[in-house]
PDB file of N, CA and C in Angstrom:
ATOM      1  N   MET A  47     -84.348 -23.772 -29.718  1.00 78.00           N
ATOM      2  CA  MET A  47     -85.273 -22.588 -29.224  1.00 78.00           C
ATOM      3  C   MET A  47     -84.985 -21.272 -30.330  1.00 78.00           C
ATOM      4  N   PHE A  48     -85.854 -21.308 -30.654  1.00 84.00           N
ATOM      5  CA  PHE A  48     -85.777 -19.754 -31.998  1.00 84.00           C
ATOM      6  C   PHE A  48     -86.301 -18.320 -30.869  1.00 84.00           C
ATOM      7  N   GLU A  49     -85.900 -17.196 -30.845  1.00 86.00           N
ATOM      8  CA  GLU A  49     -86.841 -16.149 -30.596  1.00 86.00           C
ATOM      9  C   GLU A  49     -86.684 -15.328 -31.665  1.00 86.00           C
ATOM     10  N   PHE A  50     -88.223 -15.146 -31.536  1.00 87.00           N
ATOM     11  CA  PHE A  50     -88.462 -13.899 -33.057  1.00 87.00           C
ATOM     12  C   PHE A  50     -88.854 -12.668 -32.368  1.00 87.00           C
ATOM     13  N   SER A  51     -88.296 -11.677 -33.177  1.00 85.00           N
ATOM     14  CA  SER A  51     -88.302 -10.060 -32.487  1.00 85.00           C
ATOM     15  C   SER A  51     -88.983  -9.316 -34.058  1.00 85.00           C
ATOM     16  N   PHE A  52     -90.053  -8.353 -33.602  1.00 82.00           N
ATOM     17  CA  PHE A  52     -90.737  -8.107 -34.761  1.00 82.00           C
ATOM     18  C   PHE A  52     -91.380  -6.723 -34.025  1.00 82.00           C
ATOM     19  N   THR A  53     -91.755  -5.960 -35.018  1.00 81.00           N
ATOM     20  CA  THR A  53     -92.739  -4.857 -34.706  1.00 81.00           C
ATOM     21  C   THR A  53     -94.033  -4.913 -35.475  1.00 81.00           C
ATOM     22  N   MET A  54     -95.082  -4.625 -34.239  1.00 79.00           N
ATOM     23  CA  MET A  54     -96.330  -5.334 -34.781  1.00 79.00           C
ATOM     24  C   MET A  54     -96.755  -4.083 -35.746  1.00 79.00           C
ATOM     25  N   PRO A  55     -97.409  -4.662 -37.057  1.00 74.00           N
ATOM     26  CA  PRO A  55     -97.482  -3.849 -37.932  1.00 74.00           C
ATOM     27  C   PRO A  55     -98.937  -2.882 -37.810  1.00 74.00           C
ATOM     28  N   VAL A  56    -100.147  -3.806 -37.453  1.00 75.00           N
ATOM     29  CA  VAL A  56    -101.330  -2.778 -36.964  1.00 75.00           C
ATOM     30  C   VAL A  56    -101.653  -3.218 -35.572  1.00 75.00           C
ATOM     31  N   SER A  57    -102.416  -2.630 -34.965  1.00 76.00           N
ATOM     32  CA  SER A  57    -103.174  -2.971 -33.872  1.00 76.00           C
ATOM     33  C   SER A  57    -103.490  -3.890 -33.761  1.00 76.00           C
ATOM     34  N   SER A  58    -103.648  -4.794 -32.286  1.00 72.00           N
ATOM     35  CA  SER A  58    -104.351  -6.180 -32.317  1.00 72.00           C
ATOM     36  C   SER A  58    -105.405  -6.090 -31.065  1.00 72.00           C
ATOM     37  N   ALA A  59    -106.003  -4.721 -31.126  1.00 71.00           N
ATOM     38  CA  ALA A  59    -107.160  -4.631 -29.943  1.00 71.00           C
ATOM     39  C   ALA A  59    -108.130  -5.254 -30.848  1.00 71.00           C
ATOM     40  N   SER A  60    -109.391  -5.695 -30.180  1.00 71.00           N
ATOM     41  CA  SER A  60    -110.557  -6.153 -30.370  1.00 71.00           C
ATOM     42  C   SER A  60    -111.595  -4.678 -30.006  1.00 71.00           C
ATOM     43  N   THR A  61    -112.397  -4.989 -30.696  1.00 74.00           N
ATOM     44  CA  THR A  61    -113.776  -3.998 -30.423  1.00 74.00           C
ATOM     45  C   THR A  61    -115.010  -5.089 -30.221  1.00 74.00           C
ATOM     46  N   THR A  62    -115.806  -4.442 -30.089  1.00 75.00           N
ATOM     47  CA  THR A  62    -117.346  -4.863 -29.441  1.00 75.00           C
ATOM     48  C   THR A  62    -117.886  -6.093 -30.646  1.00 75.00           C
ATOM     49  N   THR A  63    -117.723  -5.236 -32.074  1.00 78.00           N
ATOM     50  CA  THR A  63    -117.822  -6.282 -32.928  1.00 78.00           C
ATOM     51  C   THR A  63    -116.739  -7.078 -33.874  1.00 78.00           C
ATOM     52  N   THR A  64    -115.784  -6.837 -33.675  1.00 77.00           N
ATOM     53  CA  THR A  64    -114.720  -7.516 -33.982  1.00 77.00           C
ATOM     54  C   THR A  64    -113.424  -7.982 -33.174  1.00 77.00           C
ATOM     55  N   ALA A  65    -112.896  -9.436 -33.671  1.00 79.00           N
ATOM     56  CA  ALA A  65    -112.200  -9.756 -32.797  1.00 79.00           C
ATOM     57  C   ALA A  65    -110.671  -9.949 -33.827  1.00 79.00           C
ATOM     58  N   SER A  66    -109.516  -9.382 -33.359  1.00 78.00           N
ATOM     59  CA  SER A  66    -108.373  -9.545 -33.982  1.00 78.00           C
ATOM     60  C   SER A  66    -107.439 -10.072 -33.542  1.00 78.00           C
ATOM     61  N   SER A  67    -106.810 -11.415 -34.289  1.00 79.00           N
ATOM     62  CA  SER A  67    -105.719 -12.214 -33.744  1.00 79.00           C
ATOM     63  C   SER A  67    -104.555 -12.385 -34.512  1.00 79.00           C
ATOM     64  N   PRO A  68    -103.478 -11.957 -34.029  1.00 83.00           N
ATOM     65  CA  PRO A  68    -102.106 -11.958 -34.729  1.00 83.00           C
ATOM     66  C   PRO A  68    -101.539 -13.099 -34.069  1.00 83.00           C
ATOM     67  N   SER A  69    -100.825 -13.616 -35.138  1.00 86.00           N
ATOM     68  CA  SER A  69     -99.844 -15.138 -35.171  1.00 86.00           C
ATOM     69  C   SER A  69     -98.810 -15.330 -35.675  1.00 86.00           C
ATOM     70  N   LEU A  70     -97.935 -15.829 -34.953  1.00 87.00           N
ATOM     71  CA  LEU A  70     -96.646 -16.172 -35.454  1.00 87.00           C
ATOM     72  C   LEU A  70     -96.815 -17.668 -36.448  1.00 87.00           C
ATOM     73  N   GLU A  71     -96.568 -17.538 -37.744  1.00 90.00           N
ATOM     74  CA  GLU A  71     -96.435 -18.692 -38.439  1.00 90.00           C
ATOM     75  C   GLU A  71     -95.270 -19.068 -39.143  1.00 90.00           C
ATOM     76  N   VAL A  72     -94.703 -20.272 -38.738  1.00 90.00           N
ATOM     77  CA  VAL A  72     -93.329 -20.964 -39.566  1.00 90.00           C
ATOM     78  C   VAL A  72     -93.753 -22.134 -40.192  1.00 90.00           C
ATOM     79  N   ALA A  73     -92.908 -22.406 -41.037  1.00 90.00           N
ATOM     80  CA  ALA A  73     -93.449 -23.577 -42.413  1.00 90.00           C
ATOM     81  C   ALA A  73     -91.981 -23.736 -42.920  1.00 90.00           C
ATOM     82  N   ALA A  74     -91.576 -25.275 -43.135  1.00 90.00           N
ATOM     83  CA  ALA A  74     -90.733 -25.966 -44.069  1.00 90.00           C
ATOM     84  C   ALA A  74     -91.233 -27.125 -44.987  1.00 90.00           C
ATOM     85  N   SER A  75     -90.148 -27.475 -45.488  1.00 88.00           N
ATOM     86  CA  SER A  75     -90.773 -28.858 -46.559  1.00 88.00           C
ATOM     87  C   SER A  75     -91.006 -29.680 -45.823  1.00 88.00           C
ATOM     88  N   ALA A  76     -92.035 -30.451 -45.751  1.00 84.00           N
ATOM     89  CA  ALA A  76     -92.467 -31.303 -45.403  1.00 84.00           C
ATOM     90  C   ALA A  76     -91.782 -32.555 -45.219  1.00 84.00           C
ATOM     91  N   ARG A  77     -91.396 -33.466 -44.155  1.00 85.00           N
ATOM     92  CA  ARG A  77     -90.650 -34.491 -44.277  1.00 85.00           C
ATOM     93  C   ARG A  77     -91.429 -35.382 -43.172  1.00 85.00           C
ATOM     94  N   PRO A  78     -91.090 -36.923 -43.376  1.00 88.00           N
ATOM     95  CA  PRO A  78     -91.539 -38.012 -42.519  1.00 88.00           C
ATOM     96  C   PRO A  78     -90.911 -37.817 -40.758  1.00 88.00           C
ATOM     97  N   GLY A  79     -91.744 -37.857 -40.202  1.00 85.00           N
ATOM     98  CA  GLY A  79     -91.164 -37.906 -38.687  1.00 85.00           C
ATOM     99  C   GLY A  79     -90.744 -36.621 -38.133  1.00 85.00           C
ATOM    100  N   CYS A  80     -90.941 -35.299 -38.678  1.00 87.00           N
ATOM    101  CA  CYS A  80     -91.004 -34.214 -38.318  1.00 87.00           C
ATOM    102  C   CYS A  80     -92.117 -33.322 -38.165  1.00 87.00           C
ATOM    103  N   VAL A  81     -91.860 -32.007 -37.699  1.00 85.00           N
ATOM    104  CA  VAL A  81     -93.174 -30.994 -37.683  1.00 85.00           C
ATOM    105  C   VAL A  81     -92.684 -29.966 -38.760  1.00 85.00           C
ATOM    106  N   SER A  82     -93.211 -29.403 -39.620  1.00 87.00           N
ATOM    107  CA  SER A  82     -92.476 -28.582 -40.257  1.00 87.00           C
ATOM    108  C   SER A  82     -93.635 -27.478 -40.825  1.00 87.00           C
ATOM    109  N   ALA A  83     -94.795 -27.403 -40.113  1.00 88.00           N
ATOM    110  CA  ALA A  83     -95.494 -26.213 -40.114  1.00 88.00           C
ATOM    111  C   ALA A  83     -95.924 -26.165 -38.406  1.00 88.00           C
ATOM    112  N   HIS A  84     -96.016 -24.801 -38.198  1.00 86.00           N
ATOM    113  CA  HIS A  84     -96.888 -24.542 -37.045  1.00 86.00           C
ATOM    114  C   HIS A  84     -97.242 -23.081 -36.840  1.00 86.00           C
ATOM    115  N   ALA A  85     -98.740 -22.636 -36.317  1.00 87.00           N
ATOM    116  CA  ALA A  85     -99.010 -21.357 -36.200  1.00 87.00           C
ATOM    117  C   ALA A  85     -99.068 -21.009 -34.598  1.00 87.00           C
ATOM    118  N   GLN A  86     -98.205 -19.869 -34.051  1.00 86.00           N
ATOM    119  CA  GLN A  86     -98.481 -19.548 -32.661  1.00 86.00           C
ATOM    120  C   GLN A  86     -99.564 -18.352 -32.118  1.00 86.00           C
ATOM    121  N   SER A  87    -100.279 -18.076 -31.651  1.00 84.00           N
ATOM    122  CA  SER A  87    -101.044 -16.947 -31.393  1.00 84.00           C
ATOM    123  C   SER A  87    -100.140 -16.107 -30.422  1.00 84.00           C
ATOM    124  N   LEU A  88    -100.466 -14.883 -30.706  1.00 85.00           N
ATOM    125  CA  LEU A  88     -99.627 -13.547 -30.003  1.00 85.00           C
ATOM    126  C   LEU A  88    -100.690 -13.170 -29.147  1.00 85.00           C
ATOM    127  N   GLY A  89     -99.657 -12.361 -28.216  1.00 80.00           N
ATOM    128  CA  GLY A  89    -100.805 -11.672 -27.450  1.00 80.00           C
ATOM    129  C   GLY A  89    -101.245 -10.338 -28.028  1.00 80.00           C
ATOM    130  N   ARG A  90    -101.983  -9.545 -27.168  1.00 81.00           N
ATOM    131  CA  ARG A  90    -102.564  -8.132 -27.863  1.00 81.00           C
ATOM    132  C   ARG A  90    -101.245  -6.878 -27.912  1.00 81.00           C
ATOM    133  N   SER A  91    -101.204  -6.646 -28.873  1.00 81.00           N
ATOM    134  CA  SER A  91    -100.269  -5.242 -28.352  1.00 81.00           C
ATOM    135  C   SER A  91    -100.541  -3.855 -29.914  1.00 81.00           C
ATOM    136  N   PRO A  92    -100.346  -3.251 -29.279  1.00 82.00           N
ATOM    137  CA  PRO A  92    -100.507  -1.747 -30.332  1.00 82.00           C
ATOM    138  C   PRO A  92     -99.669  -1.729 -31.363  1.00 82.00           C
ATOM    139  N   ALA A  93     -99.991  -0.919 -32.926  1.00 82.00           N
ATOM    140  CA  ALA A  93     -99.281  -0.811 -33.654  1.00 82.00           C
ATOM    141  C   ALA A  93     -98.127  -0.176 -33.488  1.00 82.00           C
ATOM    142  N   GLY A  94     -96.881  -0.573 -34.229  1.00 84.00           N
ATOM    143  CA  GLY A  94     -95.631  -0.180 -33.671  1.00 84.00           C
ATOM    144  C   GLY A  94     -94.745  -0.909 -32.677  1.00 84.00           C
ATOM    145  N   ALA A  95     -95.262  -1.768 -31.526  1.00 85.00           N
ATOM    146  CA  ALA A  95     -94.977  -2.152 -30.505  1.00 85.00           C
ATOM    147  C   ALA A  95     -93.703  -3.171 -30.970  1.00 85.00           C
ATOM    148  N   SER A  96     -92.728  -3.585 -29.932  1.00 86.00           N
ATOM    149  CA  SER A  96     -92.000  -3.986 -30.459  1.00 86.00           C
ATOM    150  C   SER A  96     -92.277  -5.569 -29.403  1.00 86.00           C
ATOM    151  N   VAL A  97     -92.191  -6.885 -30.384  1.00 85.00           N
ATOM    152  CA  VAL A  97     -93.029  -8.056 -29.896  1.00 85.00           C
ATOM    153  C   VAL A  97     -91.620  -8.939 -29.826  1.00 85.00           C
ATOM    154  N   ARG A  98     -91.590 -10.100 -28.796  1.00 86.00           N
ATOM    155  CA  ARG A  98     -90.670 -10.894 -29.206  1.00 86.00           C
ATOM    156  C   ARG A  98     -91.570 -12.266 -28.919  1.00 86.00           C
ATOM    157  N   ALA A  99     -91.313 -13.372 -29.593  1.00 87.00           N
ATOM    158  CA  ALA A  99     -91.914 -14.588 -29.175  1.00 87.00           C
ATOM    159  C   ALA A  99     -91.213 -16.015 -29.683  1.00 87.00           C
ATOM    160  N   ARG A 100     -91.012 -16.539 -28.300  1.00 86.00           N
ATOM    161  CA  ARG A 100     -90.008 -17.998 -28.400  1.00 86.00           C
ATOM    162  C   ARG A 100     -91.066 -19.127 -28.764  1.00 86.00           C
ATOM    163  N   LEU A 101     -89.969 -19.964 -29.922  1.00 83.00           N
ATOM    164  CA  LEU A 101     -90.696 -21.250 -30.352  1.00 83.00           C
ATOM    165  C   LEU A 101     -89.592 -22.323 -30.161  1.00 83.00           C
ATOM    166  N   GLY A 102     -90.107 -23.494 -29.853  1.00 79.00           N
ATOM    167  CA  GLY A 102     -89.142 -24.407 -29.739  1.00 79.00           C
ATOM    168  C   GLY A 102     -89.851 -26.022 -30.099  1.00 79.00           C
ATOM    169  N   PRO A 103     -89.294 -27.054 -30.010  1.00 72.00           N
ATOM    170  CA  PRO A 103     -89.903 -28.622 -30.226  1.00 72.00           C
ATOM    171  C   PRO A 103     -91.101 -28.629 -29.541  1.00 72.00           C
ATOM    172  N   ALA A 104     -91.277 -28.062 -27.874  1.00 70.00           N
ATOM    173  CA  ALA A 104     -92.017 -28.115 -26.981  1.00 70.00           C
ATOM    174  C   ALA A 104     -93.388 -28.046 -27.902  1.00 70.00           C
ATOM    175  N   GLN A 105     -93.541 -26.424 -28.278  1.00 74.00           N
ATOM    176  CA  GLN A 105     -94.512 -25.604 -28.645  1.00 74.00           C
ATOM    177  C   GLN A 105     -95.240 -26.430 -30.193  1.00 74.00           C
ATOM    178  N   LEU A 106     -94.324 -27.138 -30.973  1.00 74.00           N
ATOM    179  CA  LEU A 106     -94.437 -27.608 -32.279  1.00 74.00           C
ATOM    180  C   LEU A 106     -94.987 -29.468 -32.003  1.00 74.00           C
ATOM    181  N   GLY A 107     -94.924 -30.089 -30.681  1.00 76.00           N
ATOM    182  CA  GLY A 107     -95.323 -31.210 -30.467  1.00 76.00           C
ATOM    183  C   GLY A 107     -94.504 -32.202 -31.285  1.00 76.00           C
ATOM    184  N   GLY A 108     -93.055 -32.080 -31.424  1.00 80.00           N
ATOM    185  CA  GLY A 108     -92.238 -33.098 -31.963  1.00 80.00           C
ATOM    186  C   GLY A 108     -91.088 -32.280 -32.014  1.00 80.00           C
ATOM    187  N   ARG A 109     -90.158 -33.010 -33.405  1.00 83.00           N
ATOM    188  CA  ARG A 109     -88.897 -32.218 -33.664  1.00 83.00           C
ATOM    189  C   ARG A 109     -89.429 -31.644 -34.656  1.00 83.00           C
ATOM    190  N   TRP A 110     -88.385 -30.420 -34.837  1.00 85.00           N
ATOM    191  CA  TRP A 110     -88.093 -29.535 -36.072  1.00 85.00           C
ATOM    192  C   TRP A 110     -87.735 -30.687 -37.373  1.00 85.00           C
ATOM    193  N   CYS A 111     -88.511 -30.324 -38.382  1.00 85.00           N
ATOM    194  CA  CYS A 111     -87.622 -30.720 -39.859  1.00 85.00           C
ATOM    195  C   CYS A 111     -86.430 -29.633 -39.979  1.00 85.00           C
ATOM    196  N   ALA A 112     -85.422 -30.274 -40.508  1.00 87.00           N
ATOM    197  CA  ALA A 112     -84.210 -29.672 -40.510  1.00 87.00           C
ATOM    198  C   ALA A 112     -84.461 -29.216 -41.888  1.00 87.00           C
ATOM    199  N   GLY A 113     -83.682 -28.009 -42.278  1.00 90.00           N
ATOM    200  CA  GLY A 113     -83.759 -27.596 -43.838  1.00 90.00           C
ATOM    201  C   GLY A 113     -83.997 -25.827 -43.345  1.00 90.00           C
ATOM    202  N   GLU A 114     -84.511 -24.887 -44.509  1.00 92.00           N
ATOM    203  CA  GLU A 114     -84.767 -23.811 -44.577  1.00 92.00           C
ATOM    204  C   GLU A 114     -86.071 -23.444 -44.280  1.00 92.00           C
ATOM    205  N   TRP A 115     -86.322 -22.547 -43.168  1.00 91.00           N
ATOM    206  CA  TRP A 115     -87.823 -22.364 -42.924  1.00 91.00           C
ATOM    207  C   TRP A 115     -88.257 -20.889 -43.332  1.00 91.00           C
ATOM    208  N   THR A 116     -89.087 -20.795 -43.242  1.00 91.00           N
ATOM    209  CA  THR A 116     -89.947 -19.262 -43.319  1.00 91.00           C
ATOM    210  C   THR A 116     -90.789 -18.881 -42.083  1.00 91.00           C
ATOM    211  N   ALA A 117     -90.553 -17.585 -41.778  1.00 91.00           N
ATOM    212  CA  ALA A 117     -91.668 -17.119 -40.509  1.00 91.00           C
ATOM    213  C   ALA A 117     -91.982 -15.745 -40.986  1.00 91.00           C
ATOM    214  N   ARG A 118     -93.501 -15.548 -40.608  1.00 88.00           N
ATOM    215  CA  ARG A 118     -94.261 -13.970 -40.657  1.00 88.00           C
ATOM    216  C   ARG A 118     -95.110 -14.349 -39.891  1.00 88.00           C
ATOM    217  N   VAL A 119     -95.579 -12.907 -39.607  1.00 86.00           N
ATOM    218  CA  VAL A 119     -96.666 -12.929 -38.432  1.00 86.00           C
ATOM    219  C   VAL A 119     -97.994 -12.085 -39.490  1.00 86.00           C
ATOM    220  N   VAL A 120     -99.017 -13.144 -39.035  1.00 86.00           N
ATOM    221  CA  VAL A 120     -99.939 -12.439 -39.851  1.00 86.00           C
ATOM    222  C   VAL A 120    -101.367 -12.114 -38.606  1.00 86.00           C
ATOM    223  N   GLN A 121    -102.197 -10.783 -38.943  1.00 84.00           N
ATOM    224  CA  GLN A 121    -102.908 -10.161 -38.292  1.00 84.00           C
ATOM    225  C   GLN A 121    -104.312 -10.598 -39.179  1.00 84.00           C
ATOM    226  N   LEU A 122    -105.052 -11.604 -38.214  1.00 83.00           N
ATOM    227  CA  LEU A 122    -106.599 -11.537 -39.141  1.00 83.00           C
ATOM    228  C   LEU A 122    -107.785 -10.721 -37.797  1.00 83.00           C
ATOM    229  N   VAL A 123    -108.533 -10.835 -38.778  1.00 83.00           N
ATOM    230  CA  VAL A 123    -109.938  -9.862 -37.708  1.00 83.00           C
ATOM    231  C   VAL A 123    -110.971 -10.702 -38.218  1.00 83.00           C
ATOM    232  N   ARG A 124    -111.883 -10.781 -37.167  1.00 83.00           N
ATOM    233  CA  ARG A 124    -113.175 -12.152 -37.467  1.00 83.00           C
ATOM    234  C   ARG A 124    -114.361 -10.962 -36.948  1.00 83.00           C
ATOM    235  N   ALA A 125    -115.426 -11.467 -37.153  1.00 85.00           N
ATOM    236  CA  ALA A 125    -116.767 -10.763 -36.457  1.00 85.00           C
ATOM    237  C   ALA A 125    -116.914 -11.729 -35.108  1.00 85.00           C
ATOM    238  N   ARG A 126    -117.262 -10.619 -34.140  1.00 83.00           N
ATOM    239  CA  ARG A 126    -117.611 -10.896 -32.818  1.00 83.00           C
ATOM    240  C   ARG A 126    -118.861 -10.669 -32.553  1.00 83.00           C
ATOM    241  N   CYS A 127    -119.966 -11.655 -32.287  1.00 83.00           N
ATOM    242  CA  CYS A 127    -121.351 -11.448 -32.212  1.00 83.00           C
ATOM    243  C   CYS A 127    -121.686 -11.940 -30.752  1.00 83.00           C
ATOM    244  N   PRO A 128    -122.706 -11.499 -30.168  1.00 81.00           N
ATOM    245  CA  PRO A 128    -123.403 -12.049 -29.271  1.00 81.00           C
ATOM    246  C   PRO A 128    -124.255 -13.401 -29.088  1.00 81.00           C
ATOM    247  N   ALA A 129    -123.914 -14.072 -28.473  1.00 85.00           N
ATOM    248  CA  ALA A 129    -124.847 -15.470 -28.899  1.00 85.00           C
ATOM    249  C   ALA A 129    -125.954 -15.693 -28.865  1.00 85.00           C
ATOM    250  N   GLY A 130    -126.410 -16.449 -29.739  1.00 85.00           N
ATOM    251  CA  GLY A 130    -127.968 -16.882 -30.430  1.00 85.00           C
ATOM    252  C   GLY A 130    -128.511 -15.607 -31.365  1.00 85.00           C
ATOM    253  N   GLU A 131    -127.527 -14.618 -31.775  1.00 83.00           N
ATOM    254  CA  GLU A 131    -127.652 -13.691 -32.814  1.00 83.00           C
ATOM    255  C   GLU A 131    -127.050 -14.232 -34.108  1.00 83.00           C
ATOM    256  N   MET A 132    -127.288 -13.880 -35.235  1.00 85.00           N
ATOM    257  CA  MET A 132    -126.920 -13.948 -36.177  1.00 85.00           C
ATOM    258  C   MET A 132    -125.299 -13.376 -36.777  1.00 85.00           C
ATOM    259  N   CYS A 133    -124.527 -13.885 -37.269  1.00 83.00           N
ATOM    260  CA  CYS A 133    -123.080 -13.560 -37.362  1.00 83.00           C
ATOM    261  C   CYS A 133    -122.784 -13.430 -38.869  1.00 83.00           C
ATOM    262  N   PRO A 134    -122.166 -12.267 -39.261  1.00 82.00           N
ATOM    263  CA  PRO A 134    -121.208 -12.459 -40.494  1.00 82.00           C
ATOM    264  C   PRO A 134    -120.331 -13.344 -40.284  1.00 82.00           C
ATOM    265  N   GLN A 135    -120.327 -14.082 -41.310  1.00 82.00           N
ATOM    266  CA  GLN A 135    -118.925 -14.813 -41.415  1.00 82.00           C
ATOM    267  C   GLN A 135    -117.953 -14.826 -42.397  1.00 82.00           C
ATOM    268  N   PHE A 136    -116.968 -13.824 -41.828  1.00 77.00           N
ATOM    269  CA  PHE A 136    -116.043 -13.516 -42.456  1.00 77.00           C
ATOM    270  C   PHE A 136    -114.531 -13.452 -42.004  1.00 77.00           C
ATOM    271  N   ILE A 137    -113.447 -13.836 -42.554  1.00 79.00           N
ATOM    272  CA  ILE A 137    -111.947 -13.305 -41.730  1.00 79.00           C
ATOM    273  C   ILE A 137    -111.381 -12.527 -42.832  1.00 79.00           C
ATOM    274  N   ARG A 138    -110.641 -11.395 -42.464  1.00 79.00           N
ATOM    275  CA  ARG A 138    -110.279 -10.142 -42.832  1.00 79.00           C
ATOM    276  C   ARG A 138    -108.696 -10.514 -42.615  1.00 79.00           C
ATOM    277  N   LEU A 139    -107.813 -10.603 -44.095  1.00 77.00           N
ATOM    278  CA  LEU A 139    -106.384 -10.234 -43.457  1.00 77.00           C
ATOM    279  C   LEU A 139    -106.039  -9.197 -43.239  1.00 77.00           C
ATOM    280  N   VAL A 140    -105.259  -8.562 -41.951  1.00 77.00           N
ATOM    281  CA  VAL A 140    -105.236  -7.016 -42.083  1.00 77.00           C
ATOM    282  C   VAL A 140    -103.733  -6.843 -42.305  1.00 77.00           C
ATOM    283  N   ALA A 141    -102.893  -7.393 -41.834  1.00 73.00           N
ATOM    284  CA  ALA A 141    -101.097  -7.346 -42.491  1.00 73.00           C
ATOM    285  C   ALA A 141    -100.456  -8.747 -41.902  1.00 73.00           C
ATOM    286  N   ILE A 142     -99.393  -8.707 -43.165  1.00 78.00           N
ATOM    287  CA  ILE A 142     -98.410  -9.771 -42.994  1.00 78.00           C
ATOM    288  C   ILE A 142     -96.888  -8.809 -42.600  1.00 78.00           C
ATOM    289  N   ALA A 143     -96.331  -9.580 -41.694  1.00 75.00           N
ATOM    290  CA  ALA A 143     -95.119  -8.961 -41.134  1.00 75.00           C
ATOM    291  C   ALA A 143     -94.199  -9.937 -41.698  1.00 75.00           C
ATOM    292  N   GLY A 144     -93.324  -9.799 -42.579  1.00 77.00           N
ATOM    293  CA  GLY A 144     -92.129 -10.528 -43.340  1.00 77.00           C
ATOM    294  C   GLY A 144     -92.214 -11.134 -44.523  1.00 77.00           C
ATOM    295  N   PRO A 145     -92.044 -12.002 -44.798  1.00 80.00           N
ATOM    296  CA  PRO A 145     -91.322 -13.123 -44.435  1.00 80.00           C
ATOM    297  C   PRO A 145     -89.713 -12.916 -43.860  1.00 80.00           C
ATOM    298  N   ALA A 146     -89.786 -13.667 -43.248  1.00 85.00           N
ATOM    299  CA  ALA A 146     -88.127 -14.214 -42.709  1.00 85.00           C
ATOM    300  C   ALA A 146     -87.728 -15.456 -42.893  1.00 85.00           C
ATOM    301  N   GLY A 147     -86.487 -15.871 -43.060  1.00 86.00           N
ATOM    302  CA  GLY A 147     -86.044 -16.869 -43.311  1.00 86.00           C
ATOM    303  C   GLY A 147     -85.132 -17.358 -42.022  1.00 86.00           C
ATOM    304  N   PHE A 148     -84.923 -18.775 -41.651  1.00 88.00           N
ATOM    305  CA  PHE A 148     -84.250 -19.398 -40.886  1.00 88.00           C
ATOM    306  C   PHE A 148     -83.964 -20.642 -41.024  1.00 88.00           C
ATOM    307  N   ARG A 149     -82.685 -21.329 -40.530  1.00 88.00           N
ATOM    308  CA  ARG A 149     -81.897 -22.736 -40.893  1.00 88.00           C
ATOM    309  C   ARG A 149     -82.147 -23.350 -39.574  1.00 88.00           C
ATOM    310  N   VAL A 150     -82.778 -24.740 -39.541  1.00 88.00           N
ATOM    311  CA  VAL A 150     -82.786 -25.776 -38.804  1.00 88.00           C
ATOM    312  C   VAL A 150     -81.611 -26.966 -38.973  1.00 88.00           C
ATOM    313  N   ARG A 151     -80.629 -26.690 -38.437  1.00 85.00           N
ATOM    314  CA  ARG A 151     -79.788 -27.826 -38.562  1.00 85.00           C
ATOM    315  C   ARG A 151     -79.941 -29.116 -37.949  1.00 85.00           C
ATOM    316  N   PRO A 152     -79.607 -30.414 -38.996  1.00 80.00           N
ATOM    317  CA  PRO A 152     -79.711 -31.675 -37.996  1.00 80.00           C
ATOM    318  C   PRO A 152     -78.835 -32.072 -36.939  1.00 80.00           C
TER     319      PRO A 152
END
C-alpha cells in the first residue's frame, strides 16, 4: 500500500454549470500479468488543502507491476447541464500536481 500526500493545486468545487474532478493517476511500463496504470478519483477540496490518498493492489484490481512508477494529480473541469438540454462538450485541464516517482519492488 502506498500513501500519497500533496497540496491541492486549485479548488475542486463544482458550480451550477461545471463539474470539477480531481484524480490521482499512477503509471508504469506495461508488463503481462500486472496492472501498470490506474486513476483514482479524489474528493472535493479547497485550493491549498493537504490531501492524502492510499492506493494498493485492491484498488488496482490486481498486482502492481514491479519497477519505476510515476504519480500525478490531475484536475479536470467538464460542463454540467440539466437533463434534456443541449450541453457543450468540453474537458478542460485546470491543473497538474507532479509528477512524482516511486518504485515497486518484486
